[in-house]
Short mmCIF file of C-alpha atoms in Angstrom, two decimals:
data_model
loop_
_atom_site.label_atom_id
_atom_site.label_comp_id
_atom_site.label_asym_id
_atom_site.label_seq_id
_atom_site.Cartn_x
_atom_site.Cartn_y
_atom_site.Cartn_z
CA MET D 1 8.38 -16.21 14.18
CA THR D 2 11.67 -15.58 12.44
CA GLN D 3 14.77 -13.58 13.29
CA THR D 4 13.95 -11.69 16.40
CA ALA D 5 17.54 -11.50 17.67
CA PRO D 6 17.93 -8.11 19.36
CA VAL D 7 19.19 -5.37 17.04
CA GLN D 8 22.71 -4.10 17.75
CA ASP D 9 23.12 -1.80 14.76
CA TRP D 10 20.00 -0.09 13.46
CA ALA D 11 21.75 1.39 10.39
CA THR D 12 22.84 -1.94 8.87
CA ASP D 13 20.69 -4.57 10.57
CA PHE D 14 17.35 -3.01 11.54
CA ASP D 15 14.30 -5.05 12.43
CA VAL D 16 10.89 -3.35 12.49
CA MET D 17 9.58 -6.22 14.62
CA ASP D 18 12.20 -5.68 17.36
CA PRO D 19 10.38 -5.10 20.67
CA ARG D 20 12.24 -1.81 21.21
CA TYR D 21 11.13 -0.55 17.81
CA LEU D 22 7.53 -1.58 18.40
CA THR D 23 7.38 0.39 21.67
CA ASP D 24 9.45 3.44 20.76
CA PRO D 25 10.44 3.78 17.10
CA PHE D 26 10.77 7.56 17.49
CA SER D 27 14.17 7.65 19.21
CA ILE D 28 15.53 5.10 16.73
CA TRP D 29 14.35 7.26 13.80
CA ASP D 30 16.02 10.33 15.35
CA GLN D 31 19.28 8.47 15.76
CA LEU D 32 19.17 7.13 12.20
CA ARG D 33 18.14 10.42 10.61
CA ALA D 34 21.23 12.02 12.10
CA THR D 35 23.62 9.22 11.14
CA CYS D 36 22.20 7.06 8.36
CA PRO D 37 18.89 8.36 6.97
CA ILE D 38 18.39 5.34 4.70
CA ALA D 39 18.95 2.26 6.84
CA HIS D 40 19.42 -1.27 5.51
CA THR D 41 18.83 -4.78 6.73
CA ASN D 42 19.30 -8.27 5.42
CA ARG D 43 16.88 -9.75 7.90
CA ARG D 44 14.07 -11.58 6.08
CA LYS D 45 15.04 -9.88 2.77
CA SER D 46 17.38 -7.12 1.64
CA SER D 47 15.39 -4.01 2.61
CA TRP D 48 16.07 -0.28 2.70
CA MET D 49 14.28 2.11 5.00
CA PRO D 50 14.29 5.85 4.22
CA LEU D 51 13.44 8.06 7.21
CA ARG D 52 13.59 11.58 5.78
CA TYR D 53 10.45 13.22 4.40
CA ASP D 54 12.19 14.20 1.16
CA ASP D 55 13.46 10.70 0.46
CA VAL D 56 10.16 8.99 1.29
CA THR D 57 8.11 11.32 -0.92
CA THR D 58 10.67 11.29 -3.76
CA ILE D 59 10.67 7.48 -3.87
CA ALA D 60 6.87 7.36 -3.59
CA HIS D 61 6.63 9.51 -6.72
CA ASP D 62 9.20 7.52 -8.69
CA VAL D 63 6.91 4.67 -9.72
CA ALA D 64 9.14 3.76 -12.67
CA HIS D 65 12.01 2.69 -10.39
CA PHE D 66 10.05 1.67 -7.30
CA SER D 67 7.19 -0.70 -8.04
CA SER D 68 4.17 -1.41 -5.85
CA VAL D 69 3.80 -5.06 -6.88
CA LYS D 70 5.11 -6.17 -3.47
CA VAL D 71 3.88 -3.91 -0.70
CA ALA D 72 4.22 -6.15 2.36
CA VAL D 73 6.72 -4.86 4.92
CA ILE D 74 7.24 -8.40 6.22
CA PRO D 75 7.95 -10.62 3.19
CA GLY D 76 4.98 -12.91 2.64
CA ASP D 77 3.24 -14.92 -0.03
CA GLU D 78 3.80 -12.25 -2.66
CA ASP D 79 7.55 -12.64 -2.15
CA GLU D 80 7.59 -16.41 -2.60
CA GLU D 81 7.62 -18.44 -5.77
CA PRO D 82 4.12 -19.80 -6.44
CA ASP D 83 3.79 -23.39 -5.30
CA ALA D 84 2.58 -25.35 -8.35
CA GLY D 85 0.94 -27.98 -6.15
CA PHE D 86 -1.06 -25.45 -4.10
CA GLN D 87 -4.80 -25.86 -4.61
CA GLY D 88 -6.13 -23.08 -2.39
CA PRO D 89 -7.24 -19.62 -3.51
CA ASN D 90 -4.60 -17.22 -4.68
CA LEU D 91 -4.50 -13.68 -5.91
CA GLU D 92 -3.09 -13.65 -9.39
CA TYR D 93 -3.39 -9.87 -9.55
CA GLY D 94 -2.47 -9.16 -5.94
CA LEU D 95 -4.61 -6.52 -4.28
CA PRO D 96 -5.47 -3.90 -6.93
CA PRO D 97 -4.94 -1.00 -6.95
CA ILE D 98 -2.53 -0.96 -3.99
CA SER D 99 -0.23 -3.71 -5.24
CA VAL D 100 -0.21 -2.95 -8.95
CA ASP D 101 1.51 -0.35 -11.10
CA PRO D 102 -0.07 1.63 -13.95
CA PRO D 103 -1.90 0.91 -16.20
CA VAL D 104 -3.94 -1.59 -14.10
CA HIS D 105 -3.54 0.71 -11.10
CA THR D 106 -5.21 3.59 -12.91
CA TRP D 107 -8.50 1.93 -13.88
CA THR D 108 -8.90 -0.24 -10.77
CA ARG D 109 -8.37 2.83 -8.60
CA ARG D 110 -11.05 4.72 -10.51
CA LEU D 111 -13.51 1.94 -9.72
CA LEU D 112 -12.80 2.27 -6.02
CA LEU D 113 -12.46 6.02 -5.48
CA PRO D 114 -16.16 7.05 -5.76
CA TRP D 115 -16.98 4.72 -2.85
CA PHE D 116 -14.68 6.78 -0.66
CA SER D 117 -15.36 10.28 -1.98
CA HIS D 118 -16.07 12.89 0.65
CA THR D 119 -19.75 13.05 -0.32
CA ARG D 120 -20.12 9.27 -0.01
CA VAL D 121 -18.15 9.27 3.23
CA ASP D 122 -20.47 11.94 4.65
CA SER D 123 -23.33 9.47 4.15
CA TYR D 124 -21.53 6.99 6.44
CA ILE D 125 -21.33 9.49 9.32
CA PRO D 126 -24.69 8.66 10.97
CA LEU D 127 -24.00 4.94 11.16
CA THR D 128 -20.47 5.57 12.45
CA ARG D 129 -21.75 7.94 15.13
CA GLU D 130 -24.46 5.51 16.15
CA LEU D 131 -21.95 2.66 16.32
CA CYS D 132 -19.54 4.67 18.51
CA GLY D 133 -22.43 5.73 20.73
CA SER D 134 -23.64 2.19 21.30
CA LEU D 135 -20.10 0.96 22.08
CA LEU D 136 -19.64 3.78 24.59
CA GLU D 137 -22.98 3.14 26.21
CA GLY D 138 -21.66 -0.25 27.24
CA LEU D 139 -18.31 1.12 28.43
CA ALA D 140 -19.05 4.42 30.14
CA ALA D 141 -20.64 3.03 33.28
CA ALA D 142 -17.85 0.54 33.97
CA GLY D 143 -15.25 3.21 34.75
CA HIS D 144 -12.54 1.34 32.87
CA ALA D 145 -12.05 -0.08 29.38
CA ASP D 146 -9.53 -1.38 26.93
CA ALA D 147 -9.73 1.60 24.59
CA ALA D 148 -8.05 -0.41 21.81
CA ALA D 149 -9.91 -3.72 21.92
CA ASP D 150 -13.28 -2.59 23.30
CA TYR D 151 -13.60 0.59 21.26
CA ALA D 152 -11.10 1.44 18.48
CA GLN D 153 -10.98 -2.10 17.11
CA GLN D 154 -14.78 -2.32 16.87
CA ILE D 155 -15.40 0.71 14.67
CA PRO D 156 -13.75 0.60 11.20
CA VAL D 157 -14.45 -3.08 10.58
CA ARG D 158 -18.19 -2.53 10.93
CA VAL D 159 -18.25 0.49 8.65
CA ILE D 160 -16.22 -1.39 6.03
CA ALA D 161 -18.55 -4.40 6.30
CA ARG D 162 -21.49 -2.14 5.51
CA ILE D 163 -19.70 -0.69 2.47
CA LEU D 164 -18.73 -4.13 1.17
CA GLY D 165 -22.20 -5.49 1.83
CA VAL D 166 -21.12 -8.30 4.15
CA PRO D 167 -22.68 -8.98 7.58
CA THR D 168 -21.37 -6.85 10.44
CA ALA D 169 -21.99 -9.89 12.67
CA MET D 170 -18.83 -11.33 11.06
CA SER D 171 -16.74 -8.40 12.34
CA ASP D 172 -14.65 -10.33 14.87
CA THR D 173 -13.84 -12.97 12.26
CA PHE D 174 -12.82 -10.27 9.76
CA THR D 175 -10.63 -8.61 12.38
CA GLY D 176 -8.97 -11.96 13.13
CA TRP D 177 -8.16 -12.60 9.45
CA VAL D 178 -6.80 -9.10 8.91
CA ARG D 179 -4.59 -9.34 12.01
CA ASP D 180 -3.30 -12.75 10.87
CA VAL D 181 -2.32 -11.28 7.51
CA LEU D 182 -0.81 -7.99 8.72
CA GLU D 183 0.30 -8.27 12.32
CA PHE D 184 1.36 -11.90 12.41
CA ALA D 185 2.92 -11.97 8.96
CA ASP D 186 6.13 -13.32 10.51
CA ASP D 187 4.29 -16.57 11.24
CA PRO D 188 3.70 -18.26 7.85
CA GLU D 189 1.02 -20.60 9.21
CA ARG D 190 -0.99 -17.83 10.74
CA ARG D 191 -0.57 -15.60 7.73
CA GLN D 192 -1.76 -18.44 5.48
CA LYS D 193 -4.74 -19.14 7.73
CA GLY D 194 -5.86 -15.51 7.63
CA ALA D 195 -5.41 -15.17 3.87
CA GLU D 196 -7.28 -18.39 3.17
CA GLY D 197 -10.14 -17.57 5.49
CA LEU D 198 -10.54 -14.18 3.91
CA LEU D 199 -10.28 -15.30 0.29
CA LEU D 200 -12.56 -18.33 0.61
CA TYR D 201 -15.13 -16.12 2.28
CA PHE D 202 -15.00 -13.52 -0.47
CA ILE D 203 -15.13 -16.14 -3.23
CA GLU D 204 -18.39 -17.36 -1.71
CA GLN D 205 -19.72 -13.83 -1.22
CA LEU D 206 -18.92 -12.91 -4.82
CA GLU D 207 -20.88 -15.91 -6.09
CA PHE D 208 -23.81 -14.84 -3.96
CA ARG D 209 -23.65 -11.21 -5.08
CA ARG D 210 -23.43 -12.26 -8.69
CA ARG D 211 -26.83 -13.93 -8.34
CA GLU D 212 -28.35 -11.41 -5.97
CA PRO D 213 -26.76 -8.03 -6.40
CA GLY D 214 -27.21 -5.48 -3.63
CA ASP D 215 -26.40 -1.83 -3.17
CA ASP D 216 -22.81 -2.47 -2.17
CA LEU D 217 -19.24 -2.32 -3.44
CA LEU D 218 -18.92 -6.05 -4.18
CA SER D 219 -22.07 -6.06 -6.31
CA GLU D 220 -20.99 -2.99 -8.22
CA LEU D 221 -17.55 -4.40 -8.99
CA LEU D 222 -19.14 -7.61 -10.28
CA HIS D 223 -21.59 -5.80 -12.50
CA THR D 224 -19.40 -3.07 -13.89
CA GLU D 225 -17.70 -3.04 -17.29
CA VAL D 226 -14.36 -1.56 -18.25
CA ASP D 227 -13.76 -1.05 -21.98
CA GLY D 228 -16.91 -3.07 -22.70
CA LYS D 229 -15.79 -6.11 -20.72
CA PRO D 230 -16.64 -7.28 -17.21
CA VAL D 231 -13.86 -6.95 -14.66
CA ASP D 232 -11.83 -10.16 -14.25
CA ASP D 233 -12.93 -12.18 -11.19
CA GLY D 234 -9.37 -12.25 -9.88
CA ILE D 235 -9.29 -8.45 -9.87
CA VAL D 236 -12.65 -8.20 -8.09
CA LEU D 237 -11.47 -10.70 -5.46
CA GLY D 238 -8.26 -8.76 -4.91
CA MET D 239 -10.09 -5.45 -4.61
CA ALA D 240 -12.58 -6.89 -2.12
CA ALA D 241 -9.77 -8.34 -0.01
CA LEU D 242 -7.88 -5.05 -0.19
CA VAL D 243 -10.80 -2.96 1.07
CA LEU D 244 -11.12 -5.18 4.12
CA ILE D 245 -7.38 -5.56 4.80
CA ALA D 246 -6.58 -1.89 4.29
CA GLY D 247 -9.63 -0.50 6.03
CA VAL D 248 -9.52 -2.26 9.37
CA ASP D 249 -6.14 -2.41 11.14
CA THR D 250 -5.07 0.99 9.86
CA THR D 251 -7.88 3.23 11.08
CA TRP D 252 -8.32 1.24 14.26
CA SER D 253 -4.63 1.89 14.96
CA ALA D 254 -5.01 5.62 14.36
CA ILE D 255 -8.00 5.78 16.72
CA GLY D 256 -6.14 3.79 19.39
CA SER D 257 -2.96 5.88 19.15
CA SER D 258 -4.97 9.09 19.32
CA LEU D 259 -6.75 7.89 22.46
CA TRP D 260 -3.37 6.92 23.93
CA HIS D 261 -2.17 10.47 23.24
CA LEU D 262 -5.25 12.03 24.82
CA ALA D 263 -4.98 9.72 27.84
CA THR D 264 -1.37 10.76 28.40
CA HIS D 265 -1.67 14.46 27.52
CA PRO D 266 -4.45 15.95 29.65
CA GLU D 267 -3.75 19.48 28.41
CA ASP D 268 -4.48 18.44 24.80
CA ARG D 269 -7.51 16.43 25.85
CA ARG D 270 -9.03 19.33 27.78
CA ARG D 271 -8.27 21.76 24.99
CA LEU D 272 -10.02 19.55 22.43
CA VAL D 273 -13.06 19.25 24.68
CA ALA D 274 -13.14 23.02 25.25
CA GLU D 275 -12.42 23.94 21.61
CA PRO D 276 -14.20 21.44 19.36
CA ASP D 277 -13.53 23.70 16.35
CA LEU D 278 -9.93 22.48 16.56
CA MET D 279 -11.00 19.00 15.49
CA PRO D 280 -10.07 19.24 11.77
CA THR D 281 -6.46 20.32 12.41
CA ALA D 282 -6.23 18.11 15.52
CA VAL D 283 -7.16 15.02 13.52
CA GLU D 284 -4.49 15.82 10.92
CA GLU D 285 -1.93 16.42 13.67
CA LEU D 286 -2.70 13.12 15.38
CA LEU D 287 -2.47 11.38 12.00
CA ARG D 288 0.92 13.01 11.48
CA ALA D 289 2.35 12.22 14.90
CA TYR D 290 1.01 8.65 15.07
CA SER D 291 0.85 7.61 11.42
CA PRO D 292 0.10 3.91 11.46
CA VAL D 293 1.07 2.71 8.00
CA THR D 294 4.35 1.74 6.34
CA MET D 295 4.12 0.37 2.79
CA ALA D 296 6.87 -1.34 0.82
CA ARG D 297 8.10 -0.79 -2.72
CA GLU D 298 10.22 -3.11 -4.83
CA VAL D 299 13.33 -1.86 -6.59
CA VAL D 300 12.67 -2.47 -10.33
CA GLU D 301 16.30 -2.48 -11.51
CA ASP D 302 19.65 -1.84 -9.86
CA ILE D 303 19.82 1.82 -8.92
CA THR D 304 21.95 4.01 -6.67
CA TYR D 305 19.70 6.27 -4.67
CA ALA D 306 21.33 8.83 -2.36
CA GLY D 307 24.50 6.73 -2.38
CA CYS D 308 22.65 3.49 -1.53
CA PRO D 309 23.33 0.63 -3.97
CA MET D 310 19.81 -0.74 -4.28
CA LYS D 311 19.47 -4.03 -6.16
CA ALA D 312 16.54 -5.17 -8.30
CA GLY D 313 14.14 -7.02 -6.02
CA ASP D 314 15.20 -5.23 -2.82
CA LYS D 315 12.41 -3.87 -0.68
CA VAL D 316 12.13 -0.21 0.24
CA LEU D 317 10.08 0.31 3.39
CA MET D 318 8.27 3.60 2.88
CA ASN D 319 8.43 4.88 6.41
CA PHE D 320 5.66 7.48 6.20
CA PRO D 321 5.45 7.59 10.02
CA ALA D 322 9.14 8.55 10.28
CA ALA D 323 8.83 11.08 7.43
CA ASN D 324 6.10 12.76 9.45
CA ARG D 325 8.50 13.22 12.37
CA ASP D 326 11.31 14.67 10.24
CA PRO D 327 12.52 17.97 11.76
CA GLU D 328 13.47 19.19 8.27
CA ALA D 329 9.80 19.03 7.25
CA PHE D 330 8.01 19.81 10.53
CA GLU D 331 8.79 22.30 13.27
CA ASP D 332 9.09 20.55 16.63
CA PRO D 333 8.02 17.26 15.06
CA ASP D 334 7.75 15.35 18.34
CA LEU D 335 5.42 17.92 19.81
CA VAL D 336 1.72 17.42 19.10
CA GLN D 337 0.21 20.82 18.29
CA LEU D 338 -3.52 20.46 17.81
CA ASP D 339 -3.65 23.69 15.80
CA ARG D 340 -0.54 23.03 13.72
CA ALA D 341 -0.90 25.23 10.63
CA HIS D 342 1.90 23.85 8.44
CA ASN D 343 1.26 20.16 8.12
CA ARG D 344 1.96 18.47 4.80
CA HIS D 345 1.90 15.07 6.47
CA VAL D 346 1.96 11.89 4.41
CA ALA D 347 0.13 9.55 6.77
CA PHE D 348 -1.89 8.42 3.75
CA GLY D 349 1.13 8.15 1.51
CA SER D 350 2.20 10.38 -1.33
CA GLY D 351 1.79 10.25 -5.10
CA ILE D 352 -0.45 7.96 -7.13
CA HIS D 353 -0.93 5.42 -4.33
CA ARG D 354 -2.38 7.94 -1.87
CA CYS D 355 -4.66 5.89 0.39
CA ALA D 356 -7.96 5.51 -1.50
CA GLY D 357 -9.82 5.34 1.81
CA SER D 358 -8.28 8.43 3.39
CA ASN D 359 -11.58 10.36 3.54
CA LEU D 360 -13.22 7.44 5.33
CA ALA D 361 -10.34 7.00 7.76
CA ARG D 362 -10.29 10.70 8.62
CA MET D 363 -14.05 10.72 9.21
CA GLU D 364 -13.94 7.59 11.39
CA LEU D 365 -11.10 8.99 13.48
CA GLN D 366 -12.87 12.31 13.98
CA VAL D 367 -16.25 10.78 14.85
CA ALA D 368 -14.65 8.19 17.16
CA LEU D 369 -12.81 10.92 19.08
CA GLU D 370 -15.80 13.28 19.21
CA GLU D 371 -18.10 10.59 20.58
CA TRP D 372 -15.53 9.33 23.09
CA LEU D 373 -14.79 12.84 24.40
CA ALA D 374 -18.51 13.68 24.60
CA ARG D 375 -19.10 10.77 26.97
CA ILE D 376 -15.66 10.26 28.55
CA PRO D 377 -13.94 13.66 28.62
CA GLU D 378 -11.65 12.70 31.50
CA PHE D 379 -9.61 9.49 31.31
CA SER D 380 -6.09 8.25 31.89
CA LEU D 381 -3.99 5.12 31.50
CA ALA D 382 -4.80 2.40 34.04
CA GLU D 383 -1.84 2.33 36.40
CA GLY D 384 0.18 -0.86 36.46
CA GLU D 385 -1.57 -2.38 33.45
CA ALA D 386 0.54 -3.15 30.41
CA ILE D 387 -0.03 -1.54 27.00
CA SER D 388 0.94 -3.51 23.91
CA TRP D 389 1.77 -2.09 20.49
CA ALA D 390 1.58 -3.83 17.12
CA GLY D 391 3.97 -2.71 14.41
CA GLY D 392 5.66 -3.59 11.15
CA GLN D 393 3.14 -2.71 8.44
CA VAL D 394 0.69 -1.02 10.82
CA ARG D 395 1.55 0.55 14.19
CA GLY D 396 -0.97 1.06 16.93
CA PRO D 397 -1.96 -0.07 20.43
CA ARG D 398 -3.59 -3.49 20.71
CA VAL D 399 -4.12 -3.39 24.49
CA LEU D 400 -4.81 0.05 25.98
CA PRO D 401 -6.32 -0.10 29.48
CA VAL D 402 -7.77 3.24 30.58
CA VAL D 403 -9.75 4.40 33.60
CA PHE D 404 -12.28 7.22 33.89
CA MET Z 1 -6.44 36.70 -3.67
CA LYS Z 2 -6.85 33.87 -6.18
CA VAL Z 3 -5.85 30.24 -5.65
CA ARG Z 4 -5.09 27.53 -8.15
CA VAL Z 5 -4.88 23.74 -7.94
CA ASP Z 6 -2.44 22.02 -10.29
CA PRO Z 7 -4.44 19.02 -11.56
CA ASP Z 8 -1.27 17.12 -12.46
CA LYS Z 9 0.08 17.36 -8.93
CA CYS Z 10 -3.19 16.80 -7.05
CA GLN Z 11 -3.55 13.22 -5.78
CA GLY Z 12 -6.83 13.61 -3.96
CA HIS Z 13 -5.68 13.89 -0.35
CA ALA Z 14 -8.63 16.29 0.07
CA ARG Z 15 -6.78 18.21 2.76
CA CYS Z 16 -7.80 21.50 1.11
CA TYR Z 17 -11.47 20.54 1.16
CA GLY Z 18 -11.21 19.35 4.76
CA LEU Z 19 -9.73 22.64 5.94
CA ALA Z 20 -11.40 25.10 3.56
CA PRO Z 21 -14.59 23.66 2.01
CA GLU Z 22 -15.69 27.23 1.21
CA ILE Z 23 -12.85 27.50 -1.30
CA PHE Z 24 -12.23 23.97 -2.60
CA ASP Z 25 -14.19 20.95 -3.71
CA VAL Z 26 -12.94 17.47 -4.56
CA ASP Z 27 -14.73 15.28 -7.10
CA ASP Z 28 -15.57 11.57 -6.87
CA TYR Z 29 -12.15 10.65 -8.24
CA GLY Z 30 -10.16 12.80 -5.86
CA GLN Z 31 -9.53 15.75 -8.15
CA ALA Z 32 -9.57 19.02 -6.23
CA SER Z 33 -10.75 22.28 -7.76
CA VAL Z 34 -11.25 25.88 -6.68
CA ILE Z 35 -14.90 26.90 -6.45
CA VAL Z 36 -14.46 30.66 -6.02
CA ASP Z 37 -13.08 33.17 -8.51
CA GLU Z 38 -11.72 35.41 -5.82
CA VAL Z 39 -10.98 34.31 -2.24
CA PRO Z 40 -12.95 36.60 0.10
CA VAL Z 41 -10.71 38.49 2.52
CA GLU Z 42 -12.15 36.65 5.52
CA LEU Z 43 -11.15 33.32 3.97
CA GLU Z 44 -7.60 34.23 2.99
CA GLU Z 45 -6.17 32.65 6.12
CA LYS Z 46 -7.99 29.39 5.28
CA ALA Z 47 -6.57 29.48 1.76
CA ARG Z 48 -3.07 29.80 3.21
CA LEU Z 49 -3.79 26.91 5.57
CA ALA Z 50 -4.82 24.74 2.62
CA VAL Z 51 -1.60 25.59 0.77
CA ALA Z 52 0.49 24.72 3.83
CA ASN Z 53 -1.25 21.38 4.26
CA CYS Z 54 -1.16 20.02 0.72
CA PRO Z 55 1.23 17.06 0.72
CA GLU Z 56 1.66 17.32 -3.06
CA TYR Z 57 2.46 21.07 -3.21
CA ALA Z 58 -0.43 21.30 -5.67
CA ILE Z 59 -1.99 24.57 -4.49
CA GLU Z 60 -0.64 28.01 -5.16
CA ILE Z 61 -1.80 31.47 -4.27
CA ILE Z 62 -1.93 34.08 -7.00
CA GLU Z 63 -2.08 37.42 -5.22
#
């Protein structure tokens, strides 16, 4: 781990991995929004962090000045010079379409989007519901559970495995790799281990699917043509890795945070049980209040934005979670209102990089909450047991002991 | 009431479809469209909800 000295000045030396930030970023955002709404740090790499809704969405739309080629919040492999002697797998195209700019972004995104359209996502509802039900069957009788590890963490990875066409029996291994890459990115060895495990696995799977295509995303990417030519293997590998990396930690975090909210706010929990018609707005409100994902952009050329002298190569941490708590954009932003009517939240980003899997994530969150509340309508935090939160790129509870 | 989706602004969040599927559809590539000529009176509130939830300010009401 690098540079975890406690933060003294959040405006000029912030650290998104600081333990205080991981537990309660909200008060830090409030303080910064009032004093320095675009914070800066030189820890790890020169990085800017906008906190206002207007700044975050403006920068997200300005793809000419803010590139997506380096999206990691914690600088990682993409930020280092390639090692000429390295023999392992690498991603020459990054993770399209999330870590590329147009024009590659445009056509790779079009390959992915139909797999996550609302009609396709509807077809994944029965398996998601069945999965949640079987998990809860094991938990309900015990009277206690780790709602993060025993429930939330188990759901998205299995749905994604089915979409990719890889065995759901590998779910724990997939989860381990994704956590290594995203949550433990500060530890180069662990990050490397996760990336290698994941890429070597997909290289093997792609070979297999090339010979024996199935009815899955990997097979389709391998057998599709763009402008009369097959898609480059490096692009297919990057897209496969992206779907797993982006579809696991993120949604699991949203489910976990929502269960934390419902465990600590009995009035909201009881209202949602009594008024299930509230679910569509409630899901959006929970996504707003507990948005898990921050993505980075790279400054393309020196630019002064809102008085900040940004240099080419600097990172900009697109703090969508903070934007969603901006009082200039949301009335009473720290109050969860399950029937909030005005809610232009950007939990899934804004502009051309809007999360391609947002329909899937929304469905998984809704089904996971419906099934949990149907079987465990009354629950609360287990007294005296510690909760732990992951943060940085993706924020959500990793240990969430509850009793019922 | 009529509603309109600006195809250049729409980024496929599908918030309109999620909140008002009677009025909007979204295609396989995330493009939203309006599926009614005239919004029935009983759905006007839903149309307003969709407008107020679009993160891209892509929906407008034409009274």
